[in-house]
CSV table of C-alpha atoms in Angstrom, one decimal:
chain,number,residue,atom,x,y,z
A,1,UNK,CA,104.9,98.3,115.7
A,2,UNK,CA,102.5,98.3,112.2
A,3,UNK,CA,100.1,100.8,112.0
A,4,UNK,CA,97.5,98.0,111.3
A,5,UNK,CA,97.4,96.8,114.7
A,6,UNK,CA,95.8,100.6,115.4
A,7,UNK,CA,94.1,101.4,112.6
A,8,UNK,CA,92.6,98.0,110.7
A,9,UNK,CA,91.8,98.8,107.0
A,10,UNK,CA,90.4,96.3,104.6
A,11,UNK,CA,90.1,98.0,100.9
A,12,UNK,CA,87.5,96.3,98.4
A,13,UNK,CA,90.4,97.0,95.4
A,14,UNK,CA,94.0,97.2,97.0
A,15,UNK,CA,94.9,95.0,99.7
A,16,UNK,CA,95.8,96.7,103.6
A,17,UNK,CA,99.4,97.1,104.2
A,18,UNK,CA,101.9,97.5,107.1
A,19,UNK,CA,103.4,100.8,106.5
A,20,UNK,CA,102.9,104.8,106.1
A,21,UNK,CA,103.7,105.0,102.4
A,22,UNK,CA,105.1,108.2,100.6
A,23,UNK,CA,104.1,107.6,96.7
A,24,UNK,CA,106.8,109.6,94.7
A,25,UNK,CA,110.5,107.2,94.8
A,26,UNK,CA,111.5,104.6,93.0
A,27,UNK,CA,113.3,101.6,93.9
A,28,UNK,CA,115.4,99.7,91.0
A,29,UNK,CA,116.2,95.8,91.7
A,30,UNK,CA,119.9,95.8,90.3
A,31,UNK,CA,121.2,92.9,87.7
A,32,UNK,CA,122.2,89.6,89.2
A,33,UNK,CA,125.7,90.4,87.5
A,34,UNK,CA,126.2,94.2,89.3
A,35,UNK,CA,128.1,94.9,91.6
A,36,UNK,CA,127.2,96.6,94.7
A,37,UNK,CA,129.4,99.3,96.2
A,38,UNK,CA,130.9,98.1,99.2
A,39,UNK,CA,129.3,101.0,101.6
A,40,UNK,CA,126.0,98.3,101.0
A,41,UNK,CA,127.5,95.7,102.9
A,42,UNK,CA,125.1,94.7,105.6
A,43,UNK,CA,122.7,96.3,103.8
A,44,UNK,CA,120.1,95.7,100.3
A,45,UNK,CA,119.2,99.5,99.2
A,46,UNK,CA,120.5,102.2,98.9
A,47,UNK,CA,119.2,105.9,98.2
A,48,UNK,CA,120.2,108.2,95.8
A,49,UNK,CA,118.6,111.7,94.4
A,50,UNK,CA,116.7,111.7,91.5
A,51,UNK,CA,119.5,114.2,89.1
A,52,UNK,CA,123.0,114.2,87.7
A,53,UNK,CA,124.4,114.1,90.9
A,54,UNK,CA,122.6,110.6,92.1
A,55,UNK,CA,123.6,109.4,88.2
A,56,UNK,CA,127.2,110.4,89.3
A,57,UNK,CA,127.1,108.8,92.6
A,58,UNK,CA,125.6,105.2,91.1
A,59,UNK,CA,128.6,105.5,88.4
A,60,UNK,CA,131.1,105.9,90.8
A,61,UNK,CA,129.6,103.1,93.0
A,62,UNK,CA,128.2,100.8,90.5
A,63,UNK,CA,130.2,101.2,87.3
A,64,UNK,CA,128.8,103.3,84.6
A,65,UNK,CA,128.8,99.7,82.6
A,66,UNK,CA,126.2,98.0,85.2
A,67,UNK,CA,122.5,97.7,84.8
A,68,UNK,CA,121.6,99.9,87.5
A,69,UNK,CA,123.4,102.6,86.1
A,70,UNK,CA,121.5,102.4,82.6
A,71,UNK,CA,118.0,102.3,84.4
A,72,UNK,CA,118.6,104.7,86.5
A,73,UNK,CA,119.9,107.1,83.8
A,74,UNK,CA,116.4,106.0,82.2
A,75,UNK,CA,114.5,106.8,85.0
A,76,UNK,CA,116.3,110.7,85.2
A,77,UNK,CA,115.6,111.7,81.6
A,78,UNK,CA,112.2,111.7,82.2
A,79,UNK,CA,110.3,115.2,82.1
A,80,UNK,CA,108.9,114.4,85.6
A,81,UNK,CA,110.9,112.2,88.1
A,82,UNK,CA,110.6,110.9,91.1
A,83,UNK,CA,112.1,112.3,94.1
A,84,UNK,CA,114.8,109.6,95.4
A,85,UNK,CA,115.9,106.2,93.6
A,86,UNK,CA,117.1,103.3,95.6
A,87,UNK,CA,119.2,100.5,94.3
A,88,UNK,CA,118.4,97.6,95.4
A,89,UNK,CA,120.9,95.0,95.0
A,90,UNK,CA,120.9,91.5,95.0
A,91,UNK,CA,121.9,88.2,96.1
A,92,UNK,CA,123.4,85.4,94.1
A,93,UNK,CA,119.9,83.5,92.8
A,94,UNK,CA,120.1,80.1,94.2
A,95,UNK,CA,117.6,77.5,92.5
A,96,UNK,CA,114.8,76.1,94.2
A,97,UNK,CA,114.4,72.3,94.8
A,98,UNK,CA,112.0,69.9,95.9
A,99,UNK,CA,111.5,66.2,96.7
A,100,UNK,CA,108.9,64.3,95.7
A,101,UNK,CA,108.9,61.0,97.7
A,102,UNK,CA,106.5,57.9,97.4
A,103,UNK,CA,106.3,55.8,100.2
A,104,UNK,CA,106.5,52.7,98.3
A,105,UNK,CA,107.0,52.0,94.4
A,106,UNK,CA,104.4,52.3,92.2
A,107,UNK,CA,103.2,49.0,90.8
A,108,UNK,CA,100.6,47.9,87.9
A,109,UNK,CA,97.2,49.5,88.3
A,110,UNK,CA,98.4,53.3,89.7
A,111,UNK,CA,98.6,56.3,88.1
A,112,UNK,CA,100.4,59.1,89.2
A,113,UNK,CA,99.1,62.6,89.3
A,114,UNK,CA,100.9,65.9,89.9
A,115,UNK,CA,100.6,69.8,89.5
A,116,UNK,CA,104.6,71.0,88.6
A,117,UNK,CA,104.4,74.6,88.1
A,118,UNK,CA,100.8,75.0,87.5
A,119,UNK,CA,101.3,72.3,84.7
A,120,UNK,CA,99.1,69.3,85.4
A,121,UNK,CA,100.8,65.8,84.3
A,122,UNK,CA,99.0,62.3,84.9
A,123,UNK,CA,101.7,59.2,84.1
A,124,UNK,CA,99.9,55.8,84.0
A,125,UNK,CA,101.7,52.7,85.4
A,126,UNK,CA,103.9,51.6,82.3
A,127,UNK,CA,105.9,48.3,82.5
A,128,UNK,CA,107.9,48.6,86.4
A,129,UNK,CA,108.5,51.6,88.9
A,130,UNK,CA,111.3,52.5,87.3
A,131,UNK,CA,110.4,53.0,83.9
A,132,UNK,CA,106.9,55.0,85.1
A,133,UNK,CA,109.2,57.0,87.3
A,134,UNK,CA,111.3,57.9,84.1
A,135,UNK,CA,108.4,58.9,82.2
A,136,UNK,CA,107.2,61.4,85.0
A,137,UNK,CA,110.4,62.5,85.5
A,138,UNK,CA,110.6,63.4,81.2
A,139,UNK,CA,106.8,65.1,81.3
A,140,UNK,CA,108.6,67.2,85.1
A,141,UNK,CA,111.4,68.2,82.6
A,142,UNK,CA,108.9,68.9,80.1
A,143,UNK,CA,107.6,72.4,82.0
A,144,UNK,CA,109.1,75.4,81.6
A,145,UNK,CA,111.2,76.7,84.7
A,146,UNK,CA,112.2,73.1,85.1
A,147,UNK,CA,115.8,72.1,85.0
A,148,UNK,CA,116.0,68.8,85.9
A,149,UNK,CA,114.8,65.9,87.5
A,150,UNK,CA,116.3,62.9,88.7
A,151,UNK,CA,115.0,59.1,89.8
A,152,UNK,CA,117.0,58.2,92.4
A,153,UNK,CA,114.4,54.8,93.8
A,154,UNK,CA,111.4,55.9,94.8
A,155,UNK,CA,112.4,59.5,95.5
A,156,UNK,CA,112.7,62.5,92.4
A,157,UNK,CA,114.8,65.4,92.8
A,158,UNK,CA,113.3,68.6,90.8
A,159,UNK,CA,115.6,71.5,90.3
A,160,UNK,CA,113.9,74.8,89.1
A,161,UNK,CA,115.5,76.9,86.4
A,162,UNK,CA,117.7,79.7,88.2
A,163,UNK,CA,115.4,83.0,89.0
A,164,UNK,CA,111.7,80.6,89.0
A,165,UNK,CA,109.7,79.8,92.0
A,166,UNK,CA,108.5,76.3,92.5
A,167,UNK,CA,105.3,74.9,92.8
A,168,UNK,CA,104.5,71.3,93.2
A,169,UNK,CA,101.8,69.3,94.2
A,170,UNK,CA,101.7,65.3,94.1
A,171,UNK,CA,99.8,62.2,94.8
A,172,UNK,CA,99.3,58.7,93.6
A,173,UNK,CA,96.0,57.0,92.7
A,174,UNK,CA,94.4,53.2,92.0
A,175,UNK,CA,94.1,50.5,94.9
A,176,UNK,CA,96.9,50.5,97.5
A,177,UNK,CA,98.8,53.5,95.9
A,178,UNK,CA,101.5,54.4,98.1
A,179,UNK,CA,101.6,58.0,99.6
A,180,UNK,CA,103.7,60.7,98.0
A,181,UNK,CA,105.0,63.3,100.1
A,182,UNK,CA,106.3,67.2,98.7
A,183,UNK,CA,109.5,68.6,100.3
A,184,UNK,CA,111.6,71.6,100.2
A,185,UNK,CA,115.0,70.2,100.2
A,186,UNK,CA,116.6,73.5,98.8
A,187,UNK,CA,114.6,76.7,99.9
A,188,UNK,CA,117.0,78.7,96.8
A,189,UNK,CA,117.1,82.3,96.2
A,190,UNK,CA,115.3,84.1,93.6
A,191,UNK,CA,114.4,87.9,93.3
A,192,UNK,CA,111.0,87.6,95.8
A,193,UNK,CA,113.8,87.3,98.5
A,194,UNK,CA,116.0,90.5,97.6
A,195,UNK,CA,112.6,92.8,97.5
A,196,UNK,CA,111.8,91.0,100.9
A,197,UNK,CA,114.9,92.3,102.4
A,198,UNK,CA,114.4,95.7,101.0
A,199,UNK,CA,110.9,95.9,102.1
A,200,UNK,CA,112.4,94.3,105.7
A,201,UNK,CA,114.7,97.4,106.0
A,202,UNK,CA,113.3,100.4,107.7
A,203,UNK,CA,115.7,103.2,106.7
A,204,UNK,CA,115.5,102.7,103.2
A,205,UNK,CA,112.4,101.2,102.9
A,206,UNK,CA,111.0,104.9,102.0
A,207,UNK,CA,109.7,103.4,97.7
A,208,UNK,CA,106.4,102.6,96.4
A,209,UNK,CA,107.3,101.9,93.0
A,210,UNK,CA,109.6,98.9,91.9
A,211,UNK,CA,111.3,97.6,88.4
A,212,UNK,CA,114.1,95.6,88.0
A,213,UNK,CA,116.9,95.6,85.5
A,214,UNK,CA,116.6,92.1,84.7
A,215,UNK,CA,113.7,90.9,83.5
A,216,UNK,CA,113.5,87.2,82.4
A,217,UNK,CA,110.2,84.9,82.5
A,218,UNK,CA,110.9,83.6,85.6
A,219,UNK,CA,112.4,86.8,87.2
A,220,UNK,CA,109.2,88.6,86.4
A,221,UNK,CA,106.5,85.9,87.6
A,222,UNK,CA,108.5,85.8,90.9
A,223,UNK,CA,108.6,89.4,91.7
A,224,UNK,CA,104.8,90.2,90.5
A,225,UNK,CA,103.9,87.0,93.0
A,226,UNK,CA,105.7,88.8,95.8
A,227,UNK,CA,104.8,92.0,95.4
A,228,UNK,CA,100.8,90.9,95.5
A,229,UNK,CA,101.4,90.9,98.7
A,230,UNK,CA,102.6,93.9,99.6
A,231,UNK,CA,101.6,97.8,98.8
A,232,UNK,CA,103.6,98.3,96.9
A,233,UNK,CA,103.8,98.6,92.6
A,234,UNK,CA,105.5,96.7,90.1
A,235,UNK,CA,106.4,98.0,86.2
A,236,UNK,CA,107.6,95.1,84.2
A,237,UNK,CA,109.0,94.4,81.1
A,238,UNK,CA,109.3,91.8,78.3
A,239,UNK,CA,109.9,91.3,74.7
A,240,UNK,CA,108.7,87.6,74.6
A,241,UNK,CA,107.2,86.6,71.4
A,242,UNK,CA,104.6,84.5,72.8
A,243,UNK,CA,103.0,87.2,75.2
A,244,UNK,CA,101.9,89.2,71.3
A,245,UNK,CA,100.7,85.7,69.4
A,246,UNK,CA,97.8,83.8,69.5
A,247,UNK,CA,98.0,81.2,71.5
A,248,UNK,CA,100.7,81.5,73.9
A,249,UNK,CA,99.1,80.1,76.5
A,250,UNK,CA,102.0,79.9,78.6
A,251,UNK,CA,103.4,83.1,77.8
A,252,UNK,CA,104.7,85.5,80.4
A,253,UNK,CA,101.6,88.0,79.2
A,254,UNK,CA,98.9,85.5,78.9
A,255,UNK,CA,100.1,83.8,82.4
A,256,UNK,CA,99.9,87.4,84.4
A,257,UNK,CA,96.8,88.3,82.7
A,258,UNK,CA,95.3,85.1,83.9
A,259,UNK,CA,96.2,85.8,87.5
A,260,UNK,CA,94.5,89.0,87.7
A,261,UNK,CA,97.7,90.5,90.1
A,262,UNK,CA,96.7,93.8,90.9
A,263,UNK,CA,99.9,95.3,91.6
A,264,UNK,CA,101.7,94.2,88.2
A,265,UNK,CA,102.0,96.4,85.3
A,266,UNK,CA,103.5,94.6,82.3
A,267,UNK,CA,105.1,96.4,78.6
A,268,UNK,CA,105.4,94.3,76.1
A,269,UNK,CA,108.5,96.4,73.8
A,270,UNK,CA,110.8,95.7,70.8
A,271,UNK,CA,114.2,96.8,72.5
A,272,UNK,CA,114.2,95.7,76.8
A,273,UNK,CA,117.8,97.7,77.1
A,274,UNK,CA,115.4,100.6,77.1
A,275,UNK,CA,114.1,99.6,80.0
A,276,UNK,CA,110.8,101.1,79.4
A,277,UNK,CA,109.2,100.2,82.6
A,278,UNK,CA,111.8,102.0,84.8
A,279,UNK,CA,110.7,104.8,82.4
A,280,UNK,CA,107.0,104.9,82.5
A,281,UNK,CA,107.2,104.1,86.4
A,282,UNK,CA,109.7,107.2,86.9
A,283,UNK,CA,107.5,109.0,84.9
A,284,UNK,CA,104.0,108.2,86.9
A,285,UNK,CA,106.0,108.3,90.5
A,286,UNK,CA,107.0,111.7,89.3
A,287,UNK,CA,103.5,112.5,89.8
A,288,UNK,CA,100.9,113.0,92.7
A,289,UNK,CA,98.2,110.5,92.8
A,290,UNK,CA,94.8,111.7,91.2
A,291,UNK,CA,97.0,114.0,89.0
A,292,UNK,CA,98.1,111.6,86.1
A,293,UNK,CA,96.6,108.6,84.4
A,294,UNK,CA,99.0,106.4,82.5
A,295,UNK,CA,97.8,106.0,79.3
A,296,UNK,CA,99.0,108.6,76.8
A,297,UNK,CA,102.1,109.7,78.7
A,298,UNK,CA,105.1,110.0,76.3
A,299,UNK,CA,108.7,108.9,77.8
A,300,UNK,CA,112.6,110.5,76.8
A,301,UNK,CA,114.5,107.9,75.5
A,302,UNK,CA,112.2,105.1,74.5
A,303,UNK,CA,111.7,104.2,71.1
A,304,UNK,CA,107.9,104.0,69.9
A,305,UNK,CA,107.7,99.8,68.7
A,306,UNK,CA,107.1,100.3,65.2
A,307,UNK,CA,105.0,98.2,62.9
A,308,UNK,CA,107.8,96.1,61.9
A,309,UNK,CA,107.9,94.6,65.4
A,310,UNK,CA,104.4,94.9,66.1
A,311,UNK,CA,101.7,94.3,63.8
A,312,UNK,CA,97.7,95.3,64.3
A,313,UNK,CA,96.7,91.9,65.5
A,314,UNK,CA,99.6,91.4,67.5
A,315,UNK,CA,98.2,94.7,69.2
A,316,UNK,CA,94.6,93.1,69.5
A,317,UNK,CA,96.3,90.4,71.3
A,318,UNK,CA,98.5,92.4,73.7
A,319,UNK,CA,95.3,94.2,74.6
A,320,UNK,CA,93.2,91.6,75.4
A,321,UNK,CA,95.3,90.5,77.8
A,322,UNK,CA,96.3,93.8,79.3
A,323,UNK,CA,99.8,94.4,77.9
A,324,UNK,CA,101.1,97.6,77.5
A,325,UNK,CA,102.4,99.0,74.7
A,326,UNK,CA,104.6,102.0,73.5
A,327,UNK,CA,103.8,103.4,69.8
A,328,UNK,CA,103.4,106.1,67.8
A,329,UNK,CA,100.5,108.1,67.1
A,330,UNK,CA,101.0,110.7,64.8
A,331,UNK,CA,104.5,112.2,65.4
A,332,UNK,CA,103.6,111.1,69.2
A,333,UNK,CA,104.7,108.3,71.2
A,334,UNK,CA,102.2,107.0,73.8
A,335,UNK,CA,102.0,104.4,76.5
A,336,UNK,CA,98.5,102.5,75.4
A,337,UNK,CA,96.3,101.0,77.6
A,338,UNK,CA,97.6,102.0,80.9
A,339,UNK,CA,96.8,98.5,82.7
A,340,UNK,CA,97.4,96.3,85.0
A,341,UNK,CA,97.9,92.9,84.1
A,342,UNK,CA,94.3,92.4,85.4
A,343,UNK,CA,92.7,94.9,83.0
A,344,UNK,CA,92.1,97.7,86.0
A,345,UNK,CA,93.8,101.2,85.2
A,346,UNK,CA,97.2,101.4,87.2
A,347,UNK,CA,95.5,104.4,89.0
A,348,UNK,CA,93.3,101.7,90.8
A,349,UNK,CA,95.9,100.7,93.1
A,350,UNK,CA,98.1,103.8,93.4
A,351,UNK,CA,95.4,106.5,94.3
A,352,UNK,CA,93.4,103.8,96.2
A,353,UNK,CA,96.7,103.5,98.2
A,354,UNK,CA,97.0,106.9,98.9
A,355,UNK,CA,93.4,106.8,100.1
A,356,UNK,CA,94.3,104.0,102.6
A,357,UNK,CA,97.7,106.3,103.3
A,358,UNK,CA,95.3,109.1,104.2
A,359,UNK,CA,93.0,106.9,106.2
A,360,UNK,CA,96.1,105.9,108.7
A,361,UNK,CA,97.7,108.9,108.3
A,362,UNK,CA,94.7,111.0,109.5
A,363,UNK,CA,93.3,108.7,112.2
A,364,UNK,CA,96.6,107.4,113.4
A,365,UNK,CA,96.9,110.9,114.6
A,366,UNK,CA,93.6,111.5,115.8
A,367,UNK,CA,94.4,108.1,118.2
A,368,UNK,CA,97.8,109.3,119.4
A,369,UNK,CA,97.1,113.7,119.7
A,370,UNK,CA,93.5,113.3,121.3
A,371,UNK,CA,94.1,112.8,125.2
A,372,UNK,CA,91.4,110.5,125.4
A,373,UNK,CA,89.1,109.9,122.5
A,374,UNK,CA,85.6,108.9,124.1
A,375,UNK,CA,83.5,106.0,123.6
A,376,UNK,CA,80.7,108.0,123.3
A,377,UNK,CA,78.2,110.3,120.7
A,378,UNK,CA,81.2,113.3,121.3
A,379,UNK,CA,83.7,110.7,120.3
A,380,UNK,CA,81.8,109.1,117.3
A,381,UNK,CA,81.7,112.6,116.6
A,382,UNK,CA,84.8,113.1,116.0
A,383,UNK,CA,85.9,109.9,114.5
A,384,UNK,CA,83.0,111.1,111.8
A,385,UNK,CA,84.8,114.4,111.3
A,386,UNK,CA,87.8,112.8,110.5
A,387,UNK,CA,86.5,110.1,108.3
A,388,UNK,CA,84.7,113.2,105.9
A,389,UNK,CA,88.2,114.7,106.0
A,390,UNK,CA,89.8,112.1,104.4
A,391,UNK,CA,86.2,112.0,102.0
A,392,UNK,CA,86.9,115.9,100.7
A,393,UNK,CA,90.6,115.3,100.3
A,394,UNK,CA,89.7,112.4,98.3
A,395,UNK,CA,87.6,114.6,95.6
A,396,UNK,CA,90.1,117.0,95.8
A,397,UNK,CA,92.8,115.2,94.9
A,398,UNK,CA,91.2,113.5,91.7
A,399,UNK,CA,91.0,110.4,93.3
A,400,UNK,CA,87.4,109.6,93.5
A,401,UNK,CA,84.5,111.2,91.5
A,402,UNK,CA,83.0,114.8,92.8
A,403,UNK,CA,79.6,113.7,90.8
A,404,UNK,CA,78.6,110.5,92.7
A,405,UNK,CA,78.9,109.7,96.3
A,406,UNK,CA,81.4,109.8,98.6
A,407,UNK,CA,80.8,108.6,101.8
A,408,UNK,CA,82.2,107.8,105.2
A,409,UNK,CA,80.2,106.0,107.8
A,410,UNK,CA,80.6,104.2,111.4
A,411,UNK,CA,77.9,102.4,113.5
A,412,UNK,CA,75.3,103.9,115.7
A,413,UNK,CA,76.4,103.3,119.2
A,414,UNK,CA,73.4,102.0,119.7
A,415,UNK,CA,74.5,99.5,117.6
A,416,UNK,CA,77.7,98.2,118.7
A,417,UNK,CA,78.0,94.7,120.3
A,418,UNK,CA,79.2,94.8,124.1
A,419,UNK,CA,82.6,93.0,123.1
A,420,UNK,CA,83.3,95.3,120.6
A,421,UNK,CA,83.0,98.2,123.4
A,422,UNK,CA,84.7,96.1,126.3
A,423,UNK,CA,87.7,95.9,123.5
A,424,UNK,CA,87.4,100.0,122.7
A,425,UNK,CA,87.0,99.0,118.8
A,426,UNK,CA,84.5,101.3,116.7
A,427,UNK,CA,84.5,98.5,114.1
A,428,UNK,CA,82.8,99.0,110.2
A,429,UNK,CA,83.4,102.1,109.3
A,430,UNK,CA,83.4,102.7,105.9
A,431,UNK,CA,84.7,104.7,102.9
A,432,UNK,CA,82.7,104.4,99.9
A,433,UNK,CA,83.4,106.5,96.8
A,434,UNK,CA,84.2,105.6,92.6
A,435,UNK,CA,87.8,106.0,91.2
A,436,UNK,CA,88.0,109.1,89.0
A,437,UNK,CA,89.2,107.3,85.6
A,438,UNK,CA,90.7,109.4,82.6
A,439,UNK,CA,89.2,109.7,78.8
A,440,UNK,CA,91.4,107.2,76.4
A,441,UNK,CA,89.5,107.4,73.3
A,442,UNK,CA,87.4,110.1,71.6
A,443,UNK,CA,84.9,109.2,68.6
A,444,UNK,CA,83.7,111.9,67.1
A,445,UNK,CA,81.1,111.9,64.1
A,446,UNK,CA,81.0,115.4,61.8
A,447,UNK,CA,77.7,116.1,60.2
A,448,UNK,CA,78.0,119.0,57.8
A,449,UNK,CA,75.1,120.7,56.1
A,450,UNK,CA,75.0,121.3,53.0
C-alpha cells in the first residue's frame, strides 16, 4: 500500500511521491548493447556495493568491456560514493509508431494541420490527396526523432527514431474537412519503460539517483520525461554541438531548458566516455542532503573541457540555459552552475525530498505507534509536536534557512469542516520554510590607502 494514501503531501517545489526514499545509492541504466548476467532474469536491477568488490562482481557479470562496467568504475573513483549501485538493464528499444487516419481524402480547399513531436506543420491542399499526403508525409520526415512515414490512401504510418517518444497531434481544416483520428499502432520500447520496471520492483527499488550509460537525444528527453514524474533524480549527459551555439533551438539543452523539468540535471562535456554525470551524481549521492551543494565539487577521472572545446560565449550560452559544465579554474576543476535544467540549484529537489521523506517518515509512525491518535485539542497537540520536529531537523540538517521562518501549522479544530472530521482527515497542514542555497561567486573590491 503507498504511503500517500496515509499521509497526503503536496510540496510547492518537488512533486509528492509513492515511496519511503533513502537518498545515498545510485542506479546506472546499462547500454542497449550490455549484456545482463543471467542471475537478472526475471528481473531489471540489480545491487552491487559501492568498492572494488561490487567493480569485481559487475566484471565478472557484465564483462569488464560493457558500459556498465566503465560507469560504474566512474562512479567508485570518486572521493565520496554512494553506498550501493544498481544496474539497471534493459530491454531491446522497440520504436514507437502511430497512425494518422483521415476519414475521407482531403480535397481542394483543406489544409491540414498537425503537432509531430512538438514540431508544428500546416500542408495546404496541393493538386489531389495524394500528392498533399506526400508533402505532409516529407515535412513528418522532416522532424528530428522521425524515421519514416508512409502514405498508404488515406492512412500515414509514422515510425519514431529508435530510443524517441512520440507525440502527435492531428486535424484537418476548411469546409467539409474530413476527421483525422491519432493511433498507437506500435506502443515500442524506449528507456522510460526500463526505469518503469526498476521503479516497479520493490526489492531493488532502494535508488534515488539515476544516469544512464547511453546517452543519445532521444534517450535523454525520454528518460528526463519519465522521471518528472517520479522522485526520483536524473544526471545527464551530452556533447551535442547545438546545446553550446546560438541558436539551437532544437537542441537537446535548449529543448530541456525550455521544459523547466525539475528533476533533470544536464552536463554539457567534451569526452561522454567519461561519463561525467555518473560522476557528479556518485559524488552528490555520496553525500547527505543539506551537507553539499553541487557547484564547485571537483570529480576523479573527468577531464576539465578546456578552451579548445569550449569557448567563453559557448559558456554564456550553456548558462543561460542551465547547462552544466566541468572546467578548470586555476589548477582546479569545478562543476559550474550546479542546475537543473530549469535554472533551480539541484539541492531544490533533493533536500526538499528528504523534507517530504521526513514528513512520512515521522508521521507515518506517529499514525501507526499511537494506539489511538485523538480527534481532539490533545491530538492536534501532538500532530503539532511532530510537525516542529520535522521543522528543527530541517534547520539542522542545512536544509532550510535558521535566519527566516520555519513553520509548521494545522487548522484550529474549530475550524475544520464536519466531512473532514466524519472522514478522520486533519487536512492543510503546512510546512513553510526557505531552501538554504550555497555562495557560487565572491566579488571582492580592495581599497588600499595610500
Amino acid at each position: 500500500m503507498s504511503v500517500t494514501e496515509l499521509i497526503g503531501i503536496t510540496v510547492s517545489e518537488s512533486q509528492s511521491g509513492t515511496v519511503l526514499a533513502t537518498f545515498d545509492r545510485l542506479g546506472i541504466v546499462a547500454g542497449a548493447s550490455d549484456t545482463p548476467p543471467s542471475d537478472m532474469s526475471g528481473i531489471r536491477a540489480k545491487g552491487y556495493t559501492a568498492n572494488s568488490d561490487g567493480l569485481a562482481a559487475v566484471g565478472e557479470e557484465w564483462g569488464d568491456a560493457s558500459g556498465f562496467y566503465a560507469a560504474f568504475a566512474k562512479a567508485i573513483s570518486q572521493e565520496q560514493k554512494p553506498a550501493m549501485i544498481y544496474g539497471i538493464k534493459r530491454d531491446a528499444p522497440v520504436a514507437v509508431q502511430n497512425t494518422i487516419t483521415f476519414a475521407t481524402a482531403i480535397a481542394t480547399g483543406h489544409t491540414i494541420n498537425a503537432v509531430v513531436n512538438g514540431t508544428t506543420i500546416t500542408v495546404p491542399f496541393n493538386t489531389d490527396a495524394a500528392t498533399t499526403y506526400g508533402d505532409f508525409e516529407t515535412a513528418i520526415e522532416a522532424v528530428e526523432g522521425i524515421a519514416t512515414a508512409t502514405v498508404a490512401g488515406d492512412v500515414i504510418t509514422v515510425v519514431a527514431t529508435s530510443e524517441w517518444e512520440l507525440s502527435i497531434s492531428c486535424s484537418a481544416s476548411g469546409v467539409g474537412a474530413p476527421t483525422v483520428t491519432v493511433a498507437v499502432s506500435v506502443p515500442g520500447r524506449t528507456i522510460a519503460d526500463d526505469i518503469a520496471d526498476a521503479i516497479a520492483e520493490d526489492d531493488t527499488n532502494q535508488w534515488y539517483g539515476i544516469s544512464t550509460v547511453d546517452s543519445s537525444k532521444g534517450l535523454v528527453l525520454s528518460a528526463a520525461a519519465f522521471i518528472e514524474t517520479t522522485e526520483k533524480l536524473y544526471f545527464a549527459r551530452t556533447d551535442e554541438a547545438a546545446t553550446k551555439t546560438t541558436g539551437g533551438t532544437t537542441s537537446l539543452g535548449y529543448v530541456l531548458n525550455n521544459l523547466k523539468y525539475r528533476r533533470t540535471v544536464l552536463f554539457w562535456h567534451h569526452t561522454p566516455n567519461e561519463y561525467i554525470d555518473t560522476a557528479a551524481l556518485a559524488m552528490y549521492l555520496g553525500n547527505d542532503p543539506g551537507t553539499l551543494q553541487l557547484f564547485g565539487r571537483s570529480l576523479v577521472g573527468v577531464t576539465p573541457s578546456p578552451t579548445s572545446q569550449i569557448s567563453a560565449a559557448e559558456v554564456t550560452v550553456l548558462k543561460l540555459r542551465s547547462v552544466n559544465t566541468y572546467r578548470k579554474f586555476g589548477p582546479t576543476g569545478m562543476i559550474t552552475q550546479g542546475r537543473r535544467v530549469d535554472g533551480q540549484v539541484v539541492e531544490a529537489t533533493r533536500d526538499t525530498d528528504s523534507v517530504v521523506n521526513d514528513l512520512r517518515q515521522t508521521f507515518l509512525t506517529f499514525l501507526s505507534q499511537t494506539k489511538k491518535p485523538s480527534y481532539d485539542g490533545p491530538g492536534f497537540a501532538a500532530i503539532q509536536a511532530q510537525g516542529d520536529g520535522v521543522a528543527r531537523r530541517s534547520v539542522t540538517n542545512n536544509i532550510l534557512r535558521s535566519d527566516l521562518p520555519v513553520v509548521f501549522t494545522i487548522p484550529q479544530l474549530d475550524d475544520i469542516d464536519p466531512a473532514d472530521y466524519a472522514a478522520q482527515l486533519v487536512p492543510n497542514c503546512n510546512l513553510s520554510g526557505t531552501l538554504k542555497k550555497g555562495v557560487n561567486k565572491i566579488d571582492i573590491n580592495l581599497n588600499v590607502q595610500l
